[in-house]
mmCIF file of C-alpha atoms (C1' of nucleotides) in Angstrom:
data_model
loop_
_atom_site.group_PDB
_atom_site.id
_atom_site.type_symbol
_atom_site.label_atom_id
_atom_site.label_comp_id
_atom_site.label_asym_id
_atom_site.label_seq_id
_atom_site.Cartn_x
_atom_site.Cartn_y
_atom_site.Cartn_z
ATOM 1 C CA UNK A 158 4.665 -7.492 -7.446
ATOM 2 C CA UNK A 159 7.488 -9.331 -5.378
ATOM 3 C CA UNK A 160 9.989 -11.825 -6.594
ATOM 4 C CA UNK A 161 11.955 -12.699 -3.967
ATOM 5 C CA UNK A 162 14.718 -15.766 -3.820
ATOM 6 C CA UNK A 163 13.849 -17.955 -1.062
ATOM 7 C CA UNK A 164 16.700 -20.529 -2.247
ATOM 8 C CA UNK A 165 19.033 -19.012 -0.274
ATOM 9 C CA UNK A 166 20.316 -20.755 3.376
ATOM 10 C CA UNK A 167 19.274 -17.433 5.473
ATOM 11 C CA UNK A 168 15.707 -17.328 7.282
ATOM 12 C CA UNK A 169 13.274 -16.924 4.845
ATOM 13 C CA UNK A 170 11.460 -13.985 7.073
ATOM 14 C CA UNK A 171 14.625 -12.328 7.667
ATOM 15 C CA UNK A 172 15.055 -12.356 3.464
ATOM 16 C CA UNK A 173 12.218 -11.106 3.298
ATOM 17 C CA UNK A 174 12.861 -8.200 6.053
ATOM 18 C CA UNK A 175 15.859 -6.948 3.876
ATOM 19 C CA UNK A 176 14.772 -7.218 0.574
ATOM 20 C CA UNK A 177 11.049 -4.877 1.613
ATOM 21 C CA UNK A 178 13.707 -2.672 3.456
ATOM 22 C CA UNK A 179 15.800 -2.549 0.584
ATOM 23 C CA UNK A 180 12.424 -1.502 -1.817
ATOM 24 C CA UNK A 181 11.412 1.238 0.681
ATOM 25 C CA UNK A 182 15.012 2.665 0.965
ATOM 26 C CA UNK A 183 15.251 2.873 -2.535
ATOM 27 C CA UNK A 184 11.739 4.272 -3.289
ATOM 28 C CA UNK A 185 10.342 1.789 -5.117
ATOM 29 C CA UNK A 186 7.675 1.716 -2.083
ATOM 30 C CA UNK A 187 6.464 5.026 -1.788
ATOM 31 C CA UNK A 188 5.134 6.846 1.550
ATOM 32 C CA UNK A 189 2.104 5.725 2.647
ATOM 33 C CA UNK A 190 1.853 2.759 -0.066
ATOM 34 C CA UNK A 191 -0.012 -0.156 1.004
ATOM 35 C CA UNK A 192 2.256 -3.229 0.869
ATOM 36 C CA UNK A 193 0.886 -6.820 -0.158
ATOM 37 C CA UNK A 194 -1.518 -8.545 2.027
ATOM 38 C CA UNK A 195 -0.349 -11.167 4.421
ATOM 39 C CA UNK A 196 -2.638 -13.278 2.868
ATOM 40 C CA UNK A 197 -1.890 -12.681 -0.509
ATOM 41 C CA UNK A 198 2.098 -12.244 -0.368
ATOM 42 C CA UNK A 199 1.800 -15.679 1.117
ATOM 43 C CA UNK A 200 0.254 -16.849 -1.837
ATOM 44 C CA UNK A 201 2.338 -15.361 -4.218
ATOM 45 C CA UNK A 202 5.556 -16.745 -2.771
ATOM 46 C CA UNK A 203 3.928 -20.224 -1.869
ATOM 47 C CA UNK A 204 4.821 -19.791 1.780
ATOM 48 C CA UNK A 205 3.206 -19.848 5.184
ATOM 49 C CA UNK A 206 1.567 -16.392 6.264
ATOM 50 C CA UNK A 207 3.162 -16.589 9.336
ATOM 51 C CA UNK A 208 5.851 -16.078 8.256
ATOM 52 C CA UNK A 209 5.068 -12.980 5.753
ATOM 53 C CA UNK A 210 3.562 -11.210 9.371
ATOM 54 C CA UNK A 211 6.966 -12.545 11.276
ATOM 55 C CA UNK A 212 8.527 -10.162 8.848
ATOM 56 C CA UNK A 213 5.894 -7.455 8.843
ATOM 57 C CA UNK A 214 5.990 -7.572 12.479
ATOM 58 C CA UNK A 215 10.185 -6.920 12.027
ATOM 59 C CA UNK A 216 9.979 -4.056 9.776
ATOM 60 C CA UNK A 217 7.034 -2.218 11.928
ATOM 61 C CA UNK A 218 9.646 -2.775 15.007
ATOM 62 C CA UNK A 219 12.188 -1.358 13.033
ATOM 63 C CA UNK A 220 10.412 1.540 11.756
ATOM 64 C CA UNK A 221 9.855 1.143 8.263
ATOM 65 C CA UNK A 222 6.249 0.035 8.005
ATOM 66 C CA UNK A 223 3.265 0.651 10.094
ATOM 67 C CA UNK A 224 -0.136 -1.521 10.045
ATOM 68 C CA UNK A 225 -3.597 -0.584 10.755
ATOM 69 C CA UNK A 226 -5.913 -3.613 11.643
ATOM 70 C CA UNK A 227 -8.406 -3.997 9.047
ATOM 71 C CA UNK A 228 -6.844 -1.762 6.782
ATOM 72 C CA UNK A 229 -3.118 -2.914 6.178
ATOM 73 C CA UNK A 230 0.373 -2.572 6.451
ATOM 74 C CA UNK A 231 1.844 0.581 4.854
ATOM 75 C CA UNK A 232 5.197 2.042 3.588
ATOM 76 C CA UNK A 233 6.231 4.687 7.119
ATOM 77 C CA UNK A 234 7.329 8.194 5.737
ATOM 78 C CA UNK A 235 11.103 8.684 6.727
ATOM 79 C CA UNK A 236 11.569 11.399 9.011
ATOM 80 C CA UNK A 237 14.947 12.879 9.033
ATOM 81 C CA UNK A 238 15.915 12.673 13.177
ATOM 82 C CA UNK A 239 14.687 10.372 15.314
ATOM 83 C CA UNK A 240 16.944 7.790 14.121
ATOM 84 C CA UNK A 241 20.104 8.332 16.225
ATOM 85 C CA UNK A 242 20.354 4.619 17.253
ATOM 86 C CA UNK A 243 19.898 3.337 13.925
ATOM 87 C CA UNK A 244 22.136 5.397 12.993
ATOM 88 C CA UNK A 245 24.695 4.599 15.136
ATOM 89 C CA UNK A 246 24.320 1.176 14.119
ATOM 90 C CA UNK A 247 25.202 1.670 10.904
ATOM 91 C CA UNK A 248 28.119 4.192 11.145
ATOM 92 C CA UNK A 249 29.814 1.106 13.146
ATOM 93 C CA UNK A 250 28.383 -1.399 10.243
ATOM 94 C CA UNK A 251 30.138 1.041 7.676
ATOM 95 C CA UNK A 252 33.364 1.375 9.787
ATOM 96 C CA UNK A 253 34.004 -2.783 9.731
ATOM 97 C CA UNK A 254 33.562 -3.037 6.226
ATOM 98 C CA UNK A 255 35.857 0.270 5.281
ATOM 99 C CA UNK A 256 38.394 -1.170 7.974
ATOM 100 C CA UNK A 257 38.418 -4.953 5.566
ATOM 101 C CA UNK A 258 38.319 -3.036 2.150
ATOM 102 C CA UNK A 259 41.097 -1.333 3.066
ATOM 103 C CA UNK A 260 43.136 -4.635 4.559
ATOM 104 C CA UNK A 261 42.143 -6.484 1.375
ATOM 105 C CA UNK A 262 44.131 -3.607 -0.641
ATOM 106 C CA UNK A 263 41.156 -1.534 -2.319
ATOM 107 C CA UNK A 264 42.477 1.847 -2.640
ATOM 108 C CA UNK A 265 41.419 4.356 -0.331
ATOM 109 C CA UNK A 266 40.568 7.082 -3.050
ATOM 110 C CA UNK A 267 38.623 4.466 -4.676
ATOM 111 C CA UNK A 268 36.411 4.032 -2.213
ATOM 112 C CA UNK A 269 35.839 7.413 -1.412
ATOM 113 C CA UNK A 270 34.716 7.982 -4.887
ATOM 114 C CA UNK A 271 32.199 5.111 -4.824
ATOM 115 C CA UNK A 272 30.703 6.037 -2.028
ATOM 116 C CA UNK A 273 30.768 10.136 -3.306
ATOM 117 C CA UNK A 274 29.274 8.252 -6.428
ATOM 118 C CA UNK A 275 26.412 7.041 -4.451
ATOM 119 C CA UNK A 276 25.778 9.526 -1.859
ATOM 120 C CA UNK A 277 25.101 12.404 -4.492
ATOM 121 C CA UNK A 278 23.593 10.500 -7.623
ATOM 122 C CA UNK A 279 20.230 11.859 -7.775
ATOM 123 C CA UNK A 280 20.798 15.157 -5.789
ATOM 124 C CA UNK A 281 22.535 17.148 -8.506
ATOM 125 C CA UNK A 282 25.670 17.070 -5.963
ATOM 126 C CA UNK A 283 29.623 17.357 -6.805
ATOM 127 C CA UNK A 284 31.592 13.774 -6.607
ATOM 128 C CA UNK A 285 34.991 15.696 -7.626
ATOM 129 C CA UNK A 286 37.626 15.574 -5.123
ATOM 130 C CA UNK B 26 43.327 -13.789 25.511
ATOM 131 C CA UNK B 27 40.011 -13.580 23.692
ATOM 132 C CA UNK B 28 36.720 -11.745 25.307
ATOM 133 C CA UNK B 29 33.926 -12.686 23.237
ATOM 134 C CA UNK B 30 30.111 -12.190 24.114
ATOM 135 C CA UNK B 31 27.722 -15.130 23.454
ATOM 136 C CA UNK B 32 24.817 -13.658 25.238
ATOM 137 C CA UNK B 33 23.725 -12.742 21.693
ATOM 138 C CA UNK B 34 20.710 -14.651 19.173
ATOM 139 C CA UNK B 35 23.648 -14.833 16.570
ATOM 140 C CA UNK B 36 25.007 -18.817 16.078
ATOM 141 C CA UNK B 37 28.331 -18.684 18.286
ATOM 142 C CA UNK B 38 30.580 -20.126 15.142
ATOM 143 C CA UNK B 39 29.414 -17.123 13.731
ATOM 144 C CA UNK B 40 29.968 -14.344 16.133
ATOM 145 C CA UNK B 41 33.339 -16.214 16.252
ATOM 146 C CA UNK B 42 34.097 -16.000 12.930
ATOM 147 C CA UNK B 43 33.175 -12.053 12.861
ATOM 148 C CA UNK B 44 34.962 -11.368 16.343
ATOM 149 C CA UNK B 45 38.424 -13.125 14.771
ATOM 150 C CA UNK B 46 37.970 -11.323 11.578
ATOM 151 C CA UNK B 47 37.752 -7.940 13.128
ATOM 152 C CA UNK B 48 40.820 -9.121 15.287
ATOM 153 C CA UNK B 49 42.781 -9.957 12.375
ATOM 154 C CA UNK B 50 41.861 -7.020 10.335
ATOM 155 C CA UNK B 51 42.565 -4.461 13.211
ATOM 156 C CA UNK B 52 45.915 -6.304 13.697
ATOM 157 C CA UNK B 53 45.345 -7.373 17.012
ATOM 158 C CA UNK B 54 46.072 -10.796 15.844
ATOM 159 C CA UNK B 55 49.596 -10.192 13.678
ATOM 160 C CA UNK B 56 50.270 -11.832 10.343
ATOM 161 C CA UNK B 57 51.072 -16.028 11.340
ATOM 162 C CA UNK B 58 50.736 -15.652 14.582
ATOM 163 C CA UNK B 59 48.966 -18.185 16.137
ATOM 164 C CA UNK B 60 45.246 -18.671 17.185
ATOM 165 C CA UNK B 61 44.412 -20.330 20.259
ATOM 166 C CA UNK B 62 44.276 -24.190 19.950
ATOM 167 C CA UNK B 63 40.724 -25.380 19.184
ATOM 168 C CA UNK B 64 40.600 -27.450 22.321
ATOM 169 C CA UNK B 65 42.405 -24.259 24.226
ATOM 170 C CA UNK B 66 39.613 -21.805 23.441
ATOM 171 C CA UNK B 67 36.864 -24.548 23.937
ATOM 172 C CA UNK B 68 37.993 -24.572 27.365
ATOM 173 C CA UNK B 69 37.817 -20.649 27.965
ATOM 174 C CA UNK B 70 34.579 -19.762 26.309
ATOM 175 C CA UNK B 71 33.363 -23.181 28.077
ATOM 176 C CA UNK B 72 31.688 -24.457 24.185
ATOM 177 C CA UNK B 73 32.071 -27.318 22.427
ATOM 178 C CA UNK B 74 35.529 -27.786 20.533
ATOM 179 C CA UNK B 75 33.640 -28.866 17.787
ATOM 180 C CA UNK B 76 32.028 -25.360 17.160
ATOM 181 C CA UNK B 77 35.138 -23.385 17.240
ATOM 182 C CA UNK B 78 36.366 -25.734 14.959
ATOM 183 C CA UNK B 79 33.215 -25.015 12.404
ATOM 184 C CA UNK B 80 34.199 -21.325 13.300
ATOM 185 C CA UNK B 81 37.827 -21.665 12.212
ATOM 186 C CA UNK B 82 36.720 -23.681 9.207
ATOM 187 C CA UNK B 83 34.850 -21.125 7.847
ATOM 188 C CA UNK B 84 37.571 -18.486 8.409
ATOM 189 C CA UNK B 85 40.121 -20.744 6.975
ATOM 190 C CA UNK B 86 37.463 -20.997 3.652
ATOM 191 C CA UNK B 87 37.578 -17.263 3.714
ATOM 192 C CA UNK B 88 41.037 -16.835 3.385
ATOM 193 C CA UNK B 89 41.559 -15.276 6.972
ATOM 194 C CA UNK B 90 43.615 -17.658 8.464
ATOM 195 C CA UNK B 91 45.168 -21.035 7.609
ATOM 196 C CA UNK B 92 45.690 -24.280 9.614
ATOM 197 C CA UNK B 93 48.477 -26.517 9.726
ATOM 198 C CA UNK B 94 47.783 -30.195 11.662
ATOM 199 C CA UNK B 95 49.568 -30.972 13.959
ATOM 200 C CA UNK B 96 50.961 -27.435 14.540
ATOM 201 C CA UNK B 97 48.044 -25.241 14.738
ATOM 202 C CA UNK B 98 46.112 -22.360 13.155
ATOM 203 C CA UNK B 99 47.828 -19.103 12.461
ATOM 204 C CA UNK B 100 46.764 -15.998 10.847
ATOM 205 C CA UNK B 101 47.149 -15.296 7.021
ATOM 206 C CA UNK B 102 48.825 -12.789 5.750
ATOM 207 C CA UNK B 103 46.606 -10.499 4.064
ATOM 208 C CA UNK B 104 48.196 -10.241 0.258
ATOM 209 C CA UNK B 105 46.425 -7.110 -2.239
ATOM 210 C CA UNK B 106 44.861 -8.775 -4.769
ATOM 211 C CA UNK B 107 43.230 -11.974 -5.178
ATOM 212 C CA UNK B 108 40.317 -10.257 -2.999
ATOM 213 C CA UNK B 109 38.008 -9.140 -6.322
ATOM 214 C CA UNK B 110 35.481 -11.442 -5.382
ATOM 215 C CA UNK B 111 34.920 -10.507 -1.721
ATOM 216 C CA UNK B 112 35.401 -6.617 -2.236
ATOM 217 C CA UNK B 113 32.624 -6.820 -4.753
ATOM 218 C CA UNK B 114 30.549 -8.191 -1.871
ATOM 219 C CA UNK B 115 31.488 -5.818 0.555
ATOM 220 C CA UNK B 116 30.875 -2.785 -1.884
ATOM 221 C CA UNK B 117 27.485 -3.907 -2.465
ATOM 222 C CA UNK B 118 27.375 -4.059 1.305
ATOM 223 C CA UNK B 119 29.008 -0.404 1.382
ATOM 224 C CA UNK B 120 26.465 0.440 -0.666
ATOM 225 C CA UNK B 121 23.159 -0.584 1.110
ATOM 226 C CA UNK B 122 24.151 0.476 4.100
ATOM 227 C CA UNK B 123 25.147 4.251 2.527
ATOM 228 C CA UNK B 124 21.671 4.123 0.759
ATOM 229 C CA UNK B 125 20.240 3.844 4.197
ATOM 230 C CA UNK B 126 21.417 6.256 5.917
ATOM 231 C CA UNK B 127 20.920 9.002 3.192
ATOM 232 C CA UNK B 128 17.442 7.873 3.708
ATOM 233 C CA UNK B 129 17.385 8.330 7.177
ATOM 234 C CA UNK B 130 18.758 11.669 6.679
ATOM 235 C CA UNK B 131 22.309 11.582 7.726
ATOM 236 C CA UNK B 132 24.024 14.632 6.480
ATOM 237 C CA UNK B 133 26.103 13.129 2.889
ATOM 238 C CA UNK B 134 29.021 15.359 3.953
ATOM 239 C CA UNK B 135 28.843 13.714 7.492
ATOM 240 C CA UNK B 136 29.401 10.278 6.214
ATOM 241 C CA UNK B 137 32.037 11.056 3.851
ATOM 242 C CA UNK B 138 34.092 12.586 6.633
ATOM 243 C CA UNK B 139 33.789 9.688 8.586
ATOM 244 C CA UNK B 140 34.623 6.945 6.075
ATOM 245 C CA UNK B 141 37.757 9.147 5.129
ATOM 246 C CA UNK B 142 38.587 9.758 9.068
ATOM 247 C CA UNK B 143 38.312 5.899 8.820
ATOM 248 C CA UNK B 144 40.233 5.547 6.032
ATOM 249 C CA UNK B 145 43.770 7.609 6.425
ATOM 250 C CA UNK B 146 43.622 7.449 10.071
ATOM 251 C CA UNK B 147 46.879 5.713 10.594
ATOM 252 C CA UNK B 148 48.092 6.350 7.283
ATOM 253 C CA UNK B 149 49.028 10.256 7.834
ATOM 254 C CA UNK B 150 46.676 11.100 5.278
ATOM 255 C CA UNK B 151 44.481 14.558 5.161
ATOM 256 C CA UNK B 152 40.929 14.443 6.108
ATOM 257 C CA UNK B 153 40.227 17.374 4.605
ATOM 258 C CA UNK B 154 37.097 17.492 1.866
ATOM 259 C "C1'" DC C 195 -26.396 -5.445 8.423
ATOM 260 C "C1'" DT C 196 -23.720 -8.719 5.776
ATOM 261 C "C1'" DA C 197 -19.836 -10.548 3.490
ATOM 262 C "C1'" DA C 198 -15.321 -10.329 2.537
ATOM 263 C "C1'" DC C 199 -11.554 -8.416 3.436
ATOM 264 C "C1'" DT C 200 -7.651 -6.607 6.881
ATOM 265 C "C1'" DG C 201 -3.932 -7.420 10.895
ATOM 266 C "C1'" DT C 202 -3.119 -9.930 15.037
ATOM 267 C "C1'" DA C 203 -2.660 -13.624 18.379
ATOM 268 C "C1'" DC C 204 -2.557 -17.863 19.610
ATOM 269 C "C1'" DT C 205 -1.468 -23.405 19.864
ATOM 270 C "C1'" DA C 206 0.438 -27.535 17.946
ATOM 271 C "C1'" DA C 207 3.251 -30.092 14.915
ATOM 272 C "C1'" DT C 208 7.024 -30.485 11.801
ATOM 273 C "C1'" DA C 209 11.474 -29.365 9.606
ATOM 274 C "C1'" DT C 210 15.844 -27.427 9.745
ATOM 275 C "C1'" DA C 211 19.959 -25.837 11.911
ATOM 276 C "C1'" DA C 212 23.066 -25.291 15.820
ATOM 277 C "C1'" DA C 213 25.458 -27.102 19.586
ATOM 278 C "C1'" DT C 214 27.073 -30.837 22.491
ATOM 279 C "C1'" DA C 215 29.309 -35.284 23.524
ATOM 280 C "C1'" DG C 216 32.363 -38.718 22.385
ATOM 281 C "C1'" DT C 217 35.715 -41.153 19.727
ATOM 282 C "C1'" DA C 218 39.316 -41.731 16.488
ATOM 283 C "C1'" DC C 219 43.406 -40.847 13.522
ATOM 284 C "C1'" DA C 220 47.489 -38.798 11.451
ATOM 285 C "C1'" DG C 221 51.016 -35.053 11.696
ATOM 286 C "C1'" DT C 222 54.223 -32.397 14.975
ATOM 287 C "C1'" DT C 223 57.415 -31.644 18.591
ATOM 288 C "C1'" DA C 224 60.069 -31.766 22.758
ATOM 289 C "C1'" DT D 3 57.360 -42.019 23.625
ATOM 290 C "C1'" DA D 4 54.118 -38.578 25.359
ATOM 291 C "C1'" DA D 5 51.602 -34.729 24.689
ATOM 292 C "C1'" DC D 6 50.332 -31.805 21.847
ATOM 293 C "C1'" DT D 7 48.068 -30.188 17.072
ATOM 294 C "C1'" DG D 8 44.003 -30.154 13.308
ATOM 295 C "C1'" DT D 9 40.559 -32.999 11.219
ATOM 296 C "C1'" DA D 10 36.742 -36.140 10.514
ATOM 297 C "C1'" DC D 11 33.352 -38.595 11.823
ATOM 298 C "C1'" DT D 12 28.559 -40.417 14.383
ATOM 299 C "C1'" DA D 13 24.940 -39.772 17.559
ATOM 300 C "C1'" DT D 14 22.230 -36.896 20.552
ATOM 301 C "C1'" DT D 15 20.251 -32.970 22.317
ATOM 302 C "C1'" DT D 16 18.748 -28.277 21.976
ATOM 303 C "C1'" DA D 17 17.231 -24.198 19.631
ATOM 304 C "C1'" DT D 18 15.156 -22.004 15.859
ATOM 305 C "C1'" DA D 19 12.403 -21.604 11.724
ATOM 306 C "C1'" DT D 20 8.443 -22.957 9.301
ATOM 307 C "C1'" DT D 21 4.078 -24.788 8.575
ATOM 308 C "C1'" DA D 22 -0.809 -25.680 9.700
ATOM 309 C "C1'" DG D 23 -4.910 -24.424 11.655
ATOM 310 C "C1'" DT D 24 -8.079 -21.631 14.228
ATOM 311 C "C1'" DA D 25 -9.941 -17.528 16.162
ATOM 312 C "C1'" DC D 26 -11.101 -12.609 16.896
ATOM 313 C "C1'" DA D 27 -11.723 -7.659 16.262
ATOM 314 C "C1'" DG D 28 -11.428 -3.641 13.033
ATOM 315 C "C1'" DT D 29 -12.539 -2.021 8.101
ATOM 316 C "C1'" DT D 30 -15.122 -1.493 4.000
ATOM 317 C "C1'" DA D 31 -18.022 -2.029 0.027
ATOM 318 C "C1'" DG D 32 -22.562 -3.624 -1.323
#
DNA sequence: CTAACTGTACTAATATAAATAGTACAGTTA
DNA sequence: TAACTGTACTATTTATATTAGTACAGTTAG
């Protein structure tokens, strides 16, 4: 169900933090949808279950799963408020890497588009200037 | 002449590498103008030369500065261009983090304003949508 | 109820990475 | 020459990540 690559330098729970993330954000994990055992993840990916629940234990802290003891861990509905801080977080995340795209010479227009591009894709919007 | 904060979990060399970067990119630090001596900042962050050292390594390897021995390390001077590779990196970056906060229900025409405040903001462009 | 699953919480040991300490050398400059 | 500069090492210590193993309570199907 996974394939993850744990060849990389980073922490392999903190891969494994952003690439789940990643799956929820972009639906592939619906609402509610029970995620892969500790057990069994472990298994799959040859690595210690420790460190699958390190990473569990992340993502509930950070909002995007929630676990029931003797049930599982499960993708956590998005609710649209609430999220302020994260929020803030990444408007300042987005404002360092605008700030180098435009020192490294990407055209301003350019990036606008992209990000028009992305914002609107599947929600029938308008990306015209 | 530099404040930095190593309170944090992050690897100094690292936050160093990020806090000169933003310095560089927000012209705080001008085009070859020099960087404190490795020794020099060793002293006033009270860390090991050695790991600003690894810290201006890496930004040297990333084309933000350049060193000369014997002289010292000075800023480089950003040239438009040559920077394919790492603004395909930060796109993809641009990207996740947009992706995110559609999903935790930021407003699309919120963010665009922002990035294009961002954007033109000393550059007498208009803002408007 | 039992058996087999679930998440969770530990301790201990090991492996990897970061940071320090110290020394050394060649280029630069007043 | 003297005092700087960056750079390159080795060795040591410290911090972090990862593994290994065990245990316990809640859940669920038979």
């Amino acid at each position: 169900m996974f394939e993850l690559d744990l060849r990389s330098r980073a922490p392999m729970y903190e891969q494994l933090v952003e690439k789940i993330k990643e799956l929820i954000i972009n639906n592939v994990l619906k609402p509610d949808e029970q995620l892969p055992t500790v057990r069994v993840l472990a298994g799959e990916l040859t690595i210690n279950p420790n460190t699958i629940q390190k990473a569990y234990r992340e993502l509930e802290h950070r909002g995007y799963i929630y676990s029931v003891p003797g049930k599982g861990s499960f993708v956590r509905p998005a609710v649209p408020g609430n999220n302020a801080a994260r929020l803030r977080i990444l408007e300042k995340e987005l404002s360092i890497i605008v700030t180098e795209m435009r020192y490294l010479g990407a055209p301003p227009q350019e990036i606008i588009t992209r990000i028009k591009t992305q914002l609107f894709k599947d929600e029938g919007g308008n990306v015209d200037d």
